[in-house]
Coordinates of C-alpha atoms in Angstrom, one line a residue:
Chain A
M153 CA -41.8 0.9 37.9
A154 CA -45.3 2.0 35.4
T155 CA -47.1 -1.2 34.0
Q156 CA -48.1 -1.4 30.7
A157 CA -51.6 -0.8 31.5
E158 CA -50.8 2.4 32.3
H159 CA -50.1 3.1 29.1
T160 CA -53.0 2.2 27.1
T161 CA -54.7 5.6 28.0
T162 CA -53.6 9.1 27.3
N163 CA -52.7 10.9 30.3
R164 CA -51.9 14.4 31.5
R165 CA -48.2 13.2 31.3
D166 CA -48.1 12.1 28.0
F167 CA -49.5 15.8 26.9
L168 CA -46.9 17.2 28.9
Y169 CA -44.1 15.1 27.2
V170 CA -45.1 16.7 23.7
A171 CA -46.1 19.5 24.5
T172 CA -42.0 20.0 26.2
G173 CA -40.9 18.3 23.0
A174 CA -42.7 21.2 20.6
V175 CA -41.4 24.3 22.6
G176 CA -38.1 22.5 22.9
A177 CA -37.9 21.9 18.8
V178 CA -39.1 25.4 18.3
G179 CA -36.6 26.9 20.5
T180 CA -33.9 25.2 18.8
A181 CA -35.2 26.4 15.7
A182 CA -35.2 29.9 16.8
V183 CA -31.4 29.3 17.9
V184 CA -30.0 27.5 14.6
W185 CA -31.7 30.1 12.3
P186 CA -29.3 32.9 13.3
L187 CA -26.5 30.5 12.6
I188 CA -27.2 29.6 9.4
N189 CA -28.4 32.8 8.8
Q190 CA -25.2 34.4 9.0
L191 CA -24.2 33.2 5.8
N192 CA -26.4 35.2 3.8
P193 CA -25.0 38.1 2.2
D194 CA -24.1 40.8 4.7
A195 CA -25.2 44.4 4.7
S196 CA -22.0 45.7 3.3
T197 CA -22.6 43.6 0.2
L198 CA -26.2 44.4 0.1
A199 CA -25.0 48.3 0.3
L200 CA -23.7 47.9 -3.1
A201 CA -26.6 46.8 -4.6
S202 CA -27.1 50.3 -6.5
I203 CA -24.9 51.9 -9.0
Q204 CA -24.8 54.9 -11.7
Y205 CA -23.1 54.4 -14.8
D206 CA -22.7 57.3 -17.9
V207 CA -22.7 55.1 -20.9
G208 CA -21.8 57.8 -23.1
P209 CA -18.3 58.0 -23.9
I210 CA -18.7 53.9 -25.3
A211 CA -18.3 54.1 -29.0
E212 CA -20.5 52.2 -31.2
G213 CA -19.9 48.4 -31.7
Q214 CA -17.5 48.8 -28.2
S215 CA -18.4 46.8 -24.9
V216 CA -17.5 47.7 -21.5
T217 CA -17.2 45.6 -18.7
I218 CA -18.7 47.2 -14.9
M219 CA -19.0 45.7 -11.6
W220 CA -22.0 45.6 -10.1
R221 CA -22.7 44.1 -6.8
G222 CA -19.7 42.2 -7.3
L223 CA -20.7 40.7 -10.6
P224 CA -19.1 42.0 -13.9
V225 CA -21.8 43.8 -16.3
F226 CA -21.5 44.0 -20.0
V227 CA -22.5 47.6 -21.4
R228 CA -22.6 47.0 -25.4
H229 CA -23.2 49.9 -27.8
R230 CA -24.8 48.0 -30.5
T231 CA -24.3 48.9 -34.1
E232 CA -27.5 48.8 -36.2
A233 CA -26.6 45.5 -38.3
E234 CA -26.5 43.7 -34.6
I235 CA -29.5 45.4 -33.7
A236 CA -31.4 44.2 -37.1
E237 CA -30.2 40.8 -36.4
A238 CA -30.9 40.5 -33.4
K239 CA -34.9 41.5 -34.6
A240 CA -34.7 39.2 -37.2
V241 CA -34.5 36.4 -35.0
P242 CA -37.9 34.3 -35.2
L243 CA -39.1 33.4 -31.7
S244 CA -39.4 29.9 -32.4
D245 CA -35.5 29.6 -33.0
L246 CA -35.0 30.6 -29.4
K247 CA -33.8 28.3 -26.4
D248 CA -35.2 30.9 -24.0
P249 CA -37.8 33.0 -25.9
Q250 CA -37.4 36.9 -25.4
T251 CA -37.9 39.5 -28.4
D252 CA -35.2 42.0 -28.1
E253 CA -37.3 44.6 -27.4
E254 CA -37.7 42.9 -24.0
R255 CA -34.1 43.2 -23.3
T256 CA -33.6 46.6 -24.1
K257 CA -35.0 49.7 -23.1
P258 CA -37.6 51.5 -25.5
G259 CA -35.7 54.6 -27.1
H260 CA -32.0 53.5 -26.2
E261 CA -32.4 49.8 -28.2
Q262 CA -28.7 50.5 -29.2
W263 CA -27.8 49.6 -25.9
L264 CA -27.4 46.3 -24.4
I265 CA -26.8 45.8 -20.3
M266 CA -26.6 42.6 -18.9
I267 CA -24.5 40.3 -16.2
A268 CA -21.5 38.9 -17.9
N269 CA -21.7 35.7 -16.3
C270 CA -22.9 32.8 -18.5
T271 CA -26.3 31.1 -17.1
H272 CA -24.8 28.0 -17.2
L273 CA -21.9 28.0 -14.7
G274 CA -20.8 31.6 -14.3
C275 CA -18.1 32.1 -16.5
I276 CA -17.8 35.4 -18.4
P277 CA -18.4 35.1 -22.0
V278 CA -16.0 36.5 -25.0
G279 CA -17.5 39.1 -27.3
D280 CA -17.9 39.2 -30.7
A281 CA -17.8 35.8 -30.7
G282 CA -19.3 32.3 -30.8
D283 CA -21.8 31.4 -34.0
F284 CA -24.2 34.0 -33.8
D285 CA -21.9 37.2 -33.9
G286 CA -23.0 37.9 -30.0
W287 CA -20.9 36.1 -27.3
F288 CA -18.9 32.8 -26.8
C289 CA -18.5 31.2 -23.7
P290 CA -15.3 29.3 -23.8
C291 CA -15.9 27.2 -20.4
H292 CA -18.7 24.8 -21.6
G293 CA -19.1 26.2 -25.2
S294 CA -22.6 28.2 -25.1
H295 CA -23.6 30.6 -27.7
Y296 CA -25.5 33.8 -27.6
D297 CA -26.6 35.9 -30.0
T298 CA -26.1 40.0 -30.1
A299 CA -29.4 40.5 -28.2
G300 CA -27.1 38.5 -25.5
R301 CA -29.8 35.4 -26.1
I302 CA -28.6 31.7 -25.8
R303 CA -28.7 30.0 -29.5
R304 CA -26.7 26.8 -28.5
G305 CA -24.5 25.1 -25.5
P306 CA -25.3 24.0 -22.3
A307 CA -27.0 27.3 -20.3
P308 CA -30.3 27.4 -20.0
A309 CA -31.0 30.9 -20.2
N310 CA -30.5 34.1 -21.9
L311 CA -27.7 36.5 -20.1
V312 CA -29.7 38.2 -17.4
V313 CA -30.3 41.8 -18.4
P314 CA -30.3 43.5 -14.7
P315 CA -33.3 45.8 -13.3
Y316 CA -32.2 49.2 -14.9
E317 CA -33.3 53.0 -16.0
F318 CA -31.8 55.6 -18.3
I319 CA -32.2 58.4 -15.2
S320 CA -31.3 60.7 -18.4
D321 CA -30.2 60.1 -21.9
T322 CA -26.9 58.5 -21.3
L323 CA -26.9 57.9 -17.6
V324 CA -27.8 54.1 -16.4
Q325 CA -28.6 53.4 -13.3
I326 CA -28.6 49.8 -12.6
G327 CA -30.0 48.0 -9.7
Chain B
M269 CA -14.7 -5.4 20.5
S270 CA -12.8 -7.2 22.9
E271 CA -13.2 -11.0 21.7
H272 CA -9.7 -10.8 20.2
S273 CA -7.7 -9.7 23.3
T274 CA -4.8 -11.9 24.6
Y275 CA -3.8 -8.6 26.8
V276 CA -2.9 -9.2 30.1
P277 CA -1.7 -6.8 32.6
G278 CA 2.1 -6.5 33.7
N279 CA 2.2 -5.1 36.6
A280 CA -0.1 -3.1 39.3
V281 CA -0.2 0.1 37.1
E282 CA -1.3 -1.3 33.9
K283 CA -4.0 -3.2 35.9
W284 CA -4.9 -0.2 37.4
L285 CA -5.3 1.5 34.1
D286 CA -6.9 -1.7 32.2
D287 CA -10.0 -1.9 35.0
R288 CA -10.6 1.8 34.4
L289 CA -9.8 2.8 31.0
P290 CA -8.9 -0.4 28.9
V291 CA -7.0 1.8 26.3
V292 CA -4.1 -0.4 25.8
R293 CA -6.2 -3.8 25.5
F294 CA -8.1 -2.0 22.9
A295 CA -5.1 -1.1 20.9
K296 CA -3.6 -4.4 21.3
A297 CA -6.9 -6.4 20.4
H298 CA -7.1 -4.2 17.2
L299 CA -3.7 -2.6 15.9
M300 CA -1.7 -5.8 16.7
D301 CA -3.4 -9.4 17.4
F302 CA -6.4 -8.6 14.9
P303 CA -6.9 -11.4 12.9
T304 CA -6.2 -10.7 9.5
P305 CA -6.7 -12.8 5.7
K306 CA -2.9 -14.3 5.4
N307 CA -3.1 -13.7 1.5
L308 CA -4.2 -9.4 1.3
N309 CA -1.7 -8.5 -1.7
Y310 CA -0.3 -5.1 -1.7
W311 CA -3.4 -3.4 -2.9
W312 CA -4.8 -3.8 0.4
T313 CA -2.0 -1.6 1.6
F314 CA -3.7 1.4 0.5
G315 CA -5.9 1.6 3.6
A316 CA -3.2 2.3 5.7
I317 CA -1.4 4.6 3.1
L318 CA -4.8 6.9 3.1
V319 CA -4.7 7.1 7.0
M320 CA -0.8 7.9 6.3
C321 CA -2.4 10.8 3.4
L322 CA -4.7 12.1 5.8
G323 CA -2.0 12.7 8.8
V324 CA 0.1 14.3 6.2
Q325 CA -2.7 17.0 5.5
I326 CA -4.1 17.5 8.6
V327 CA -0.2 18.0 10.2
T328 CA 1.1 20.6 6.7
G329 CA -2.6 22.0 7.3
I330 CA -2.2 23.0 10.5
I331 CA 1.1 24.7 10.0
L332 CA 0.2 26.3 6.8
A333 CA -2.3 28.0 8.6
M334 CA -0.4 29.2 10.9
H335 CA 0.8 31.9 8.1
Y336 CA -1.8 32.2 6.0
T337 CA -4.3 35.0 5.6
P338 CA -7.9 34.0 4.1
N339 CA -8.6 37.4 3.1
T340 CA -9.0 38.6 -0.8
A341 CA -6.5 41.1 -0.7
L342 CA -4.0 39.0 1.3
A343 CA -4.7 35.9 0.4
F344 CA -2.8 35.3 -2.7
D345 CA 0.4 36.9 -1.3
S346 CA 0.5 34.8 1.8
V347 CA 0.6 31.8 -0.1
E348 CA 3.7 33.3 -2.2
H349 CA 4.8 34.5 1.6
I350 CA 4.8 30.8 2.6
R351 CA 6.8 29.9 -0.2
R352 CA 9.4 32.1 0.2
N353 CA 9.9 33.5 3.3
V354 CA 8.8 31.2 5.7
S355 CA 11.5 28.5 7.1
G356 CA 11.2 25.4 5.3
G357 CA 7.9 26.7 3.9
R358 CA 8.4 26.1 0.4
V359 CA 8.5 22.6 0.9
I360 CA 5.7 22.2 3.3
Q361 CA 3.2 24.1 1.1
A362 CA 4.5 21.8 -1.7
T363 CA 3.5 18.6 0.5
H364 CA 0.3 20.1 1.1
A365 CA -0.3 20.7 -2.5
V366 CA 0.9 17.1 -3.7
G367 CA -0.4 15.7 -1.1
A368 CA -3.6 16.5 -2.3
S369 CA -3.2 14.8 -5.2
M370 CA -1.3 11.5 -3.9
F371 CA -4.4 11.3 -1.4
F372 CA -6.5 10.9 -4.4
V373 CA -4.5 8.2 -6.3
A374 CA -4.6 6.2 -3.1
L375 CA -8.2 6.8 -2.9
Y376 CA -8.9 5.7 -6.2
V377 CA -6.9 2.6 -5.9
H378 CA -8.6 1.8 -2.5
M379 CA -12.1 2.2 -4.4
F380 CA -11.1 0.3 -7.2
R381 CA -9.5 -2.7 -4.8
G382 CA -12.9 -2.6 -3.7
L383 CA -14.8 -2.7 -6.9
Y384 CA -13.0 -5.4 -8.1
Y385 CA -12.3 -7.7 -5.2
G386 CA -16.4 -7.4 -3.8
S387 CA -15.4 -5.6 -1.2
Y388 CA -19.1 -3.9 -0.9
K389 CA -20.9 -7.1 -0.7
A390 CA -22.8 -8.4 2.4
P391 CA -21.6 -8.4 5.3
R392 CA -19.5 -5.1 4.3
E393 CA -22.3 -2.8 3.0
I394 CA -22.0 -0.1 5.8
L395 CA -18.4 -0.4 5.4
W396 CA -18.8 0.9 1.6
I397 CA -21.1 3.3 2.5
L398 CA -18.8 5.3 5.0
G399 CA -16.0 4.6 2.3
V400 CA -18.1 6.4 -0.2
L401 CA -19.0 9.4 2.4
I402 CA -15.0 9.8 2.8
F403 CA -14.5 10.3 -0.7
I404 CA -17.2 12.8 -1.0
L405 CA -16.1 15.0 2.0
T406 CA -12.6 14.4 0.7
M407 CA -13.6 15.9 -2.5
A408 CA -15.7 18.5 -0.9
T409 CA -12.5 19.5 1.7
A410 CA -10.3 19.2 -1.5
F411 CA -12.2 21.6 -3.7
M412 CA -12.5 24.0 -0.9
G413 CA -8.6 24.0 -0.1
Y414 CA -8.2 24.8 -3.9
I415 CA -10.1 28.0 -3.3
L416 CA -7.3 29.3 -0.7
P417 CA -4.2 30.6 -2.9
W418 CA -7.0 32.9 -4.7
G419 CA -5.5 32.4 -8.0
Q420 CA -7.6 32.6 -11.2
M421 CA -8.4 28.8 -11.3
S422 CA -9.3 28.9 -7.6
F423 CA -11.7 31.9 -8.4
W424 CA -13.2 31.0 -11.6
G425 CA -13.7 26.9 -10.2
A426 CA -15.2 28.2 -7.1
T427 CA -17.6 30.4 -9.3
V428 CA -18.5 27.2 -11.5
I429 CA -19.1 25.0 -8.8
S430 CA -21.0 27.3 -6.8
N431 CA -23.2 27.5 -9.7
I432 CA -24.3 24.0 -9.7
F433 CA -26.5 25.3 -7.3
T434 CA -28.6 27.8 -9.4
A435 CA -30.0 24.5 -11.6
I436 CA -31.9 23.8 -8.3
P437 CA -35.2 25.0 -9.5
L438 CA -36.8 27.9 -7.8
V439 CA -34.5 28.4 -4.3
G440 CA -31.3 27.8 -6.4
E441 CA -30.0 31.0 -6.4
N442 CA -31.0 32.0 -2.7
I443 CA -29.0 28.9 -2.0
K444 CA -26.3 29.9 -3.9
Q445 CA -26.3 33.4 -2.6
L446 CA -26.1 31.7 1.2
V447 CA -23.3 29.5 0.2
L448 CA -21.4 32.4 -1.3
G449 CA -22.4 35.1 1.1
G450 CA -22.7 37.5 -1.8
F451 CA -23.6 37.8 -5.1
A452 CA -20.4 36.5 -6.4
V453 CA -17.3 34.8 -4.9
G454 CA -15.5 36.9 -2.7
N455 CA -14.5 37.8 0.5
P456 CA -17.2 36.4 2.8
T457 CA -17.0 33.2 0.4
L458 CA -12.8 32.8 1.2
N459 CA -13.6 33.0 4.7
R460 CA -16.0 30.7 5.7
F461 CA -14.0 28.2 3.0
F462 CA -11.3 28.3 5.3
S463 CA -12.9 27.8 8.2
L464 CA -14.6 24.6 6.6
H465 CA -11.4 23.5 4.9
Y466 CA -10.0 23.6 8.2
L467 CA -12.9 21.6 9.8
L468 CA -13.5 18.9 7.1
P469 CA -10.2 16.9 8.1
F470 CA -11.4 16.2 11.2
V471 CA -15.0 15.2 10.7
I472 CA -13.1 13.4 7.9
A473 CA -11.0 11.6 10.5
A474 CA -14.0 10.7 12.6
V475 CA -15.5 8.8 9.7
V476 CA -12.5 6.9 9.2
A477 CA -12.5 5.9 12.6
L478 CA -16.2 4.7 12.1
H479 CA -14.7 3.0 8.8
I480 CA -12.2 1.0 10.8
W481 CA -15.0 -0.2 13.0
A482 CA -17.2 -1.1 10.4
L483 CA -14.2 -3.2 9.0
H484 CA -12.8 -4.6 12.7
V485 CA -16.4 -6.3 12.8
P486 CA -16.6 -8.8 9.8
G487 CA -12.8 -8.5 9.2
N488 CA -11.0 -8.2 6.3
N489 CA -12.4 -9.2 2.8
N490 CA -9.4 -10.9 0.6
P491 CA -8.1 -11.3 -3.1
V492 CA -10.1 -14.7 -2.9
G493 CA -13.4 -13.2 -1.5
V494 CA -14.0 -16.2 0.8
E495 CA -14.7 -15.8 4.5
V496 CA -12.3 -16.6 7.1
K497 CA -13.2 -20.0 8.3
D498 CA -11.0 -21.1 11.3
S499 CA -7.3 -19.6 12.6
R500 CA -5.5 -20.9 9.8
D501 CA -6.6 -18.5 7.6
T502 CA -5.5 -16.0 9.4
I503 CA -2.3 -13.8 10.9
P504 CA -1.9 -11.6 13.3
F505 CA -2.1 -7.6 12.2
H506 CA 1.3 -7.4 13.8
P507 CA 3.5 -7.8 12.5
Y508 CA 2.7 -9.1 9.5
Y509 CA 0.4 -6.1 8.1
T510 CA 2.1 -3.5 10.5
M511 CA 5.2 -4.4 8.4
K512 CA 3.6 -5.0 5.0
D513 CA 1.9 -1.7 5.1
L514 CA 4.7 0.2 6.4
F515 CA 7.1 -0.7 3.6
A516 CA 4.2 0.0 1.2
M517 CA 4.2 3.1 2.8
V518 CA 7.8 4.0 2.0
L519 CA 7.2 2.9 -1.8
F520 CA 4.6 5.2 -1.8
M521 CA 6.7 8.0 -0.5
I522 CA 9.1 7.5 -3.3
P523 CA 6.4 9.3 -6.2
F524 CA 5.4 11.5 -3.6
A525 CA 8.7 13.1 -2.8
W526 CA 9.8 13.1 -6.4
F527 CA 7.1 15.6 -6.7
I528 CA 7.5 17.7 -3.8
F529 CA 11.1 18.1 -4.5
F530 CA 11.4 17.9 -8.3
A531 CA 7.9 19.2 -9.7
P532 CA 6.2 21.1 -6.7
D533 CA 3.9 22.8 -9.4
I534 CA 3.4 19.8 -12.1
L535 CA 0.1 18.8 -10.8
G536 CA -1.3 22.5 -10.9
H537 CA -2.4 24.9 -13.6
P538 CA -0.2 27.7 -14.2
D539 CA -3.4 30.4 -14.3
N540 CA -3.4 29.9 -10.7
Y541 CA -0.4 31.7 -10.1
I542 CA -2.3 34.6 -11.4
M543 CA -4.5 36.5 -8.8
A544 CA -7.9 36.1 -8.9
N545 CA -9.8 38.4 -11.0
S546 CA -13.6 38.7 -11.4
Q547 CA -13.5 40.1 -14.8
V548 CA -11.1 38.0 -16.5
T549 CA -12.3 34.3 -17.3
P550 CA -9.0 32.0 -17.8
A551 CA -9.5 30.7 -21.6
H552 CA -9.8 26.7 -20.8
I553 CA -11.2 26.5 -16.8
V554 CA -9.7 22.7 -15.8
P555 CA -10.3 21.5 -12.4
E556 CA -7.9 19.2 -10.3
W557 CA -7.6 16.0 -12.2
Y558 CA -9.1 14.3 -9.3
L559 CA -12.8 15.9 -10.3
L560 CA -12.4 15.8 -13.8
P561 CA -14.1 12.5 -14.7
F562 CA -17.0 14.1 -12.6
Y563 CA -16.8 17.3 -14.1
T564 CA -16.9 15.6 -17.8
I565 CA -20.4 13.6 -16.6
L566 CA -21.4 17.1 -15.5
R567 CA -20.4 18.5 -19.0
A568 CA -21.6 16.0 -21.0
I569 CA -25.8 16.6 -20.8
D570 CA -25.9 19.2 -22.8
F571 CA -29.6 18.5 -24.2
N572 CA -32.9 18.5 -22.4
V573 CA -34.5 15.6 -21.3
L574 CA -38.2 16.4 -21.0
F575 CA -38.8 19.0 -18.5
I576 CA -35.1 18.9 -17.3
D577 CA -33.2 21.5 -19.1
S578 CA -29.3 20.9 -19.3
K579 CA -27.8 22.4 -16.6
L580 CA -30.3 20.8 -14.1
G581 CA -29.9 17.5 -16.0
G582 CA -25.9 17.9 -15.6
V583 CA -26.0 18.4 -12.1
I584 CA -28.4 15.5 -11.9
A585 CA -26.1 13.0 -13.7
M586 CA -23.1 14.7 -11.6
G587 CA -24.7 13.8 -8.1
G588 CA -26.0 10.1 -9.5
A589 CA -22.7 9.3 -10.7
M590 CA -21.6 9.5 -6.7
V591 CA -24.7 8.7 -5.2
M592 CA -24.7 5.3 -7.4
L593 CA -21.9 4.2 -5.4
L594 CA -23.7 4.2 -2.5
V595 CA -26.0 1.2 -3.4
V596 CA -23.4 -0.7 -5.3
P597 CA -23.8 -3.4 -2.7
W598 CA -27.4 -3.8 -3.8
L599 CA -26.9 -3.8 -7.9
D600 CA -24.3 -6.5 -7.8
T601 CA -26.4 -9.4 -6.2
S602 CA -23.6 -12.3 -7.4
K603 CA -22.7 -14.5 -4.4
V604 CA -18.8 -14.4 -5.7
R605 CA -17.0 -11.6 -4.5
S606 CA -13.7 -11.8 -5.8
G607 CA -13.4 -10.5 -9.4
N608 CA -10.7 -13.3 -10.3
F609 CA -13.4 -16.2 -10.3
R610 CA -15.9 -14.3 -12.4
P611 CA -14.7 -14.3 -16.0
M612 CA -17.0 -11.7 -17.8
F613 CA -17.2 -9.7 -14.5
K614 CA -13.4 -8.8 -15.1
W615 CA -14.0 -7.6 -18.8
F616 CA -16.6 -5.4 -17.9
Y617 CA -14.5 -4.2 -14.9
W618 CA -11.5 -4.0 -16.9
L619 CA -13.6 -1.9 -19.5
F620 CA -14.8 0.1 -16.5
V621 CA -11.4 1.6 -15.1
I622 CA -10.1 2.4 -19.1
N623 CA -13.6 4.7 -19.4
F624 CA -13.2 6.1 -15.9
I625 CA -9.2 7.2 -17.1
G626 CA -11.1 8.0 -20.3
L627 CA -13.5 10.4 -18.6
M628 CA -10.7 11.9 -16.7
Y629 CA -8.7 12.7 -20.0
L630 CA -12.1 14.3 -21.6
G631 CA -12.6 16.8 -18.4
A632 CA -9.3 18.4 -19.5
Q633 CA -10.2 19.0 -22.7
P634 CA -12.3 21.4 -24.4
A635 CA -16.3 20.9 -24.6
E636 CA -16.3 20.8 -28.4
G637 CA -16.0 18.4 -31.4
I638 CA -15.4 14.7 -31.2
Y639 CA -14.5 15.3 -27.1
T640 CA -18.2 16.1 -26.5
V641 CA -19.2 13.1 -28.6
L642 CA -16.9 11.1 -26.4
A643 CA -17.8 12.2 -23.0
K644 CA -21.2 11.4 -24.0
V645 CA -20.5 7.8 -24.8
C646 CA -18.0 7.9 -21.5
T647 CA -20.8 9.0 -19.2
A648 CA -23.2 6.4 -20.8
Y649 CA -21.0 3.4 -20.1
Y650 CA -20.1 4.8 -16.6
F651 CA -24.1 4.3 -15.5
V652 CA -24.8 1.7 -17.9
Y653 CA -21.7 -0.7 -16.0
F654 CA -23.6 0.1 -12.6
L655 CA -27.1 0.0 -13.7
I656 CA -27.4 -2.8 -16.3
V657 CA -24.1 -4.6 -16.6
L658 CA -23.6 -5.3 -12.7
P659 CA -27.3 -6.9 -12.1
V660 CA -27.4 -8.6 -15.4
L661 CA -24.1 -10.2 -14.9
S662 CA -25.1 -11.4 -11.2
R663 CA -28.3 -13.5 -13.1
I664 CA -26.3 -14.9 -15.8
E665 CA -22.5 -15.1 -15.1
T666 CA -21.1 -18.9 -14.3
P667 CA -18.5 -18.1 -11.8
K668 CA -15.4 -20.5 -11.3
P669 CA -15.1 -22.8 -8.7
L670 CA -14.2 -21.4 -5.5
P671 CA -11.9 -22.8 -3.2
T672 CA -12.9 -23.9 0.1
S673 CA -10.9 -21.8 2.2
I674 CA -8.2 -18.7 2.3
S675 CA -5.5 -21.8 3.3
E676 CA -6.6 -23.9 0.7
S677 CA -6.2 -21.8 -1.7
V678 CA -2.8 -20.1 -0.5
L679 CA -1.2 -23.5 -0.3
G680 CA -2.9 -24.8 -3.4
K681 CA -1.2 -21.7 -5.1
N682 CA 2.5 -22.9 -3.7
A683 CA 1.7 -27.0 -4.9
H684 CA 1.3 -25.3 -8.2
A685 CA 4.6 -23.4 -8.3

């Protein structure tokens, strides 16, 4: 039996205990990580990350909903009046200030492309509705304007504009 | 644990077993001889009813899993297959679905009984905390189970709740993707929720075992809230409370059976008989009734508080409403346990009960007009009750005189009658 006195100084055995424990902890973490990481989106889900869509057939004033990465995406062909209305809003009125230009591509301002999930809790807002002529989310009452910007209600941010570019005049690549 | 044991092995085989694994001794001490206060009323039968509910859910659930397919293309049809083709499947599926609601009925009664009679006070804090953990685990299990039929409410309920994670600053979106296994609710989500929905009831059963262990150290609280002083205050658990609990279970089974056989879908939502569609949100998303009070609290915070935006604020409030329950033993410092002897507490308590039912009602209403105002008022009272009313009452209230013992309170009642 070791006496109390023998433990007052740090010795070789203490070092070995700590070193063994440290290696054991790292080893455990290395085993646990893949068991958690398997929960992340798998390769087949990530493979859907980029799509192309022809916006040509969409008439002025019409919206369509397409799918990207399992998420619904609004593509709206805005009218002149809607664009003018969006541009007329002073930034100081906005909860999440963004200009209309920041939410569209130059030369393609009539096209508004954004993920169709409310930034509050993910419901799909209803088009041509709400107090700001844009979208209204029926779940918890968020109102979006004609540029998809949050104007009133519990949602914290504007509808998300996904990364996209026009690869021709009407062909859009999302993702 | 064997201090109450009066077990004497009857023959050589029992003696042999008792020397090696005293499981019969343990069962006799805790299921038969356990000294139980003799004044427990029917509100105390809900613990046993809850054990029955958990048993019903596990048995019916294991059977349903034999016929169910956790795949987005097949899940909805496989539930219909159970209801239409599997022998007796209609009743078994209805029992499981109705059973979830009945579980929460009993759970809420059991918790409100604890809140009224001060069952959370020393020395039963751990007992209470384990109970709150069971409550939270049960809500998680019920929520994941509701995804499995893969109807519209399943899908959109999962979408709304998983988006709660995105309220977490910086890493919220990554956590959501980790939980869902994709960018939106989909097949990986359904698969893992099925796996966890099968696992969690057994975790609950383990915590229930700890809950009962923690109960059997100090013994039961009782309607007068005075601790057991001697053997005149108690009667053995069997046959007195085994029979009373069984009788209460029979009564509880009457509405349970009525729902199963006459209205299996009345507690559900018609939208869940439409297969999940990621492109269409139902006009009005409503969680199951038992989650509504907390859903109302989530929605009630529609304004920013300092640097906390409304979304994170709602999530904090909803989480806080549950975490609050964990610390109730330290918020209510009154030495008197039973609400029967607390003239002021009683009023605030019943207002809290009505307020909770109000929160439940508001959760099912659209988030507009007068409802949003009422939701804020009810949410405020929920927190005021725990954070202000309970601590303040503990200091200013003068309780009524307590009986000196359980025995005296029982005999005194008879003398007046």
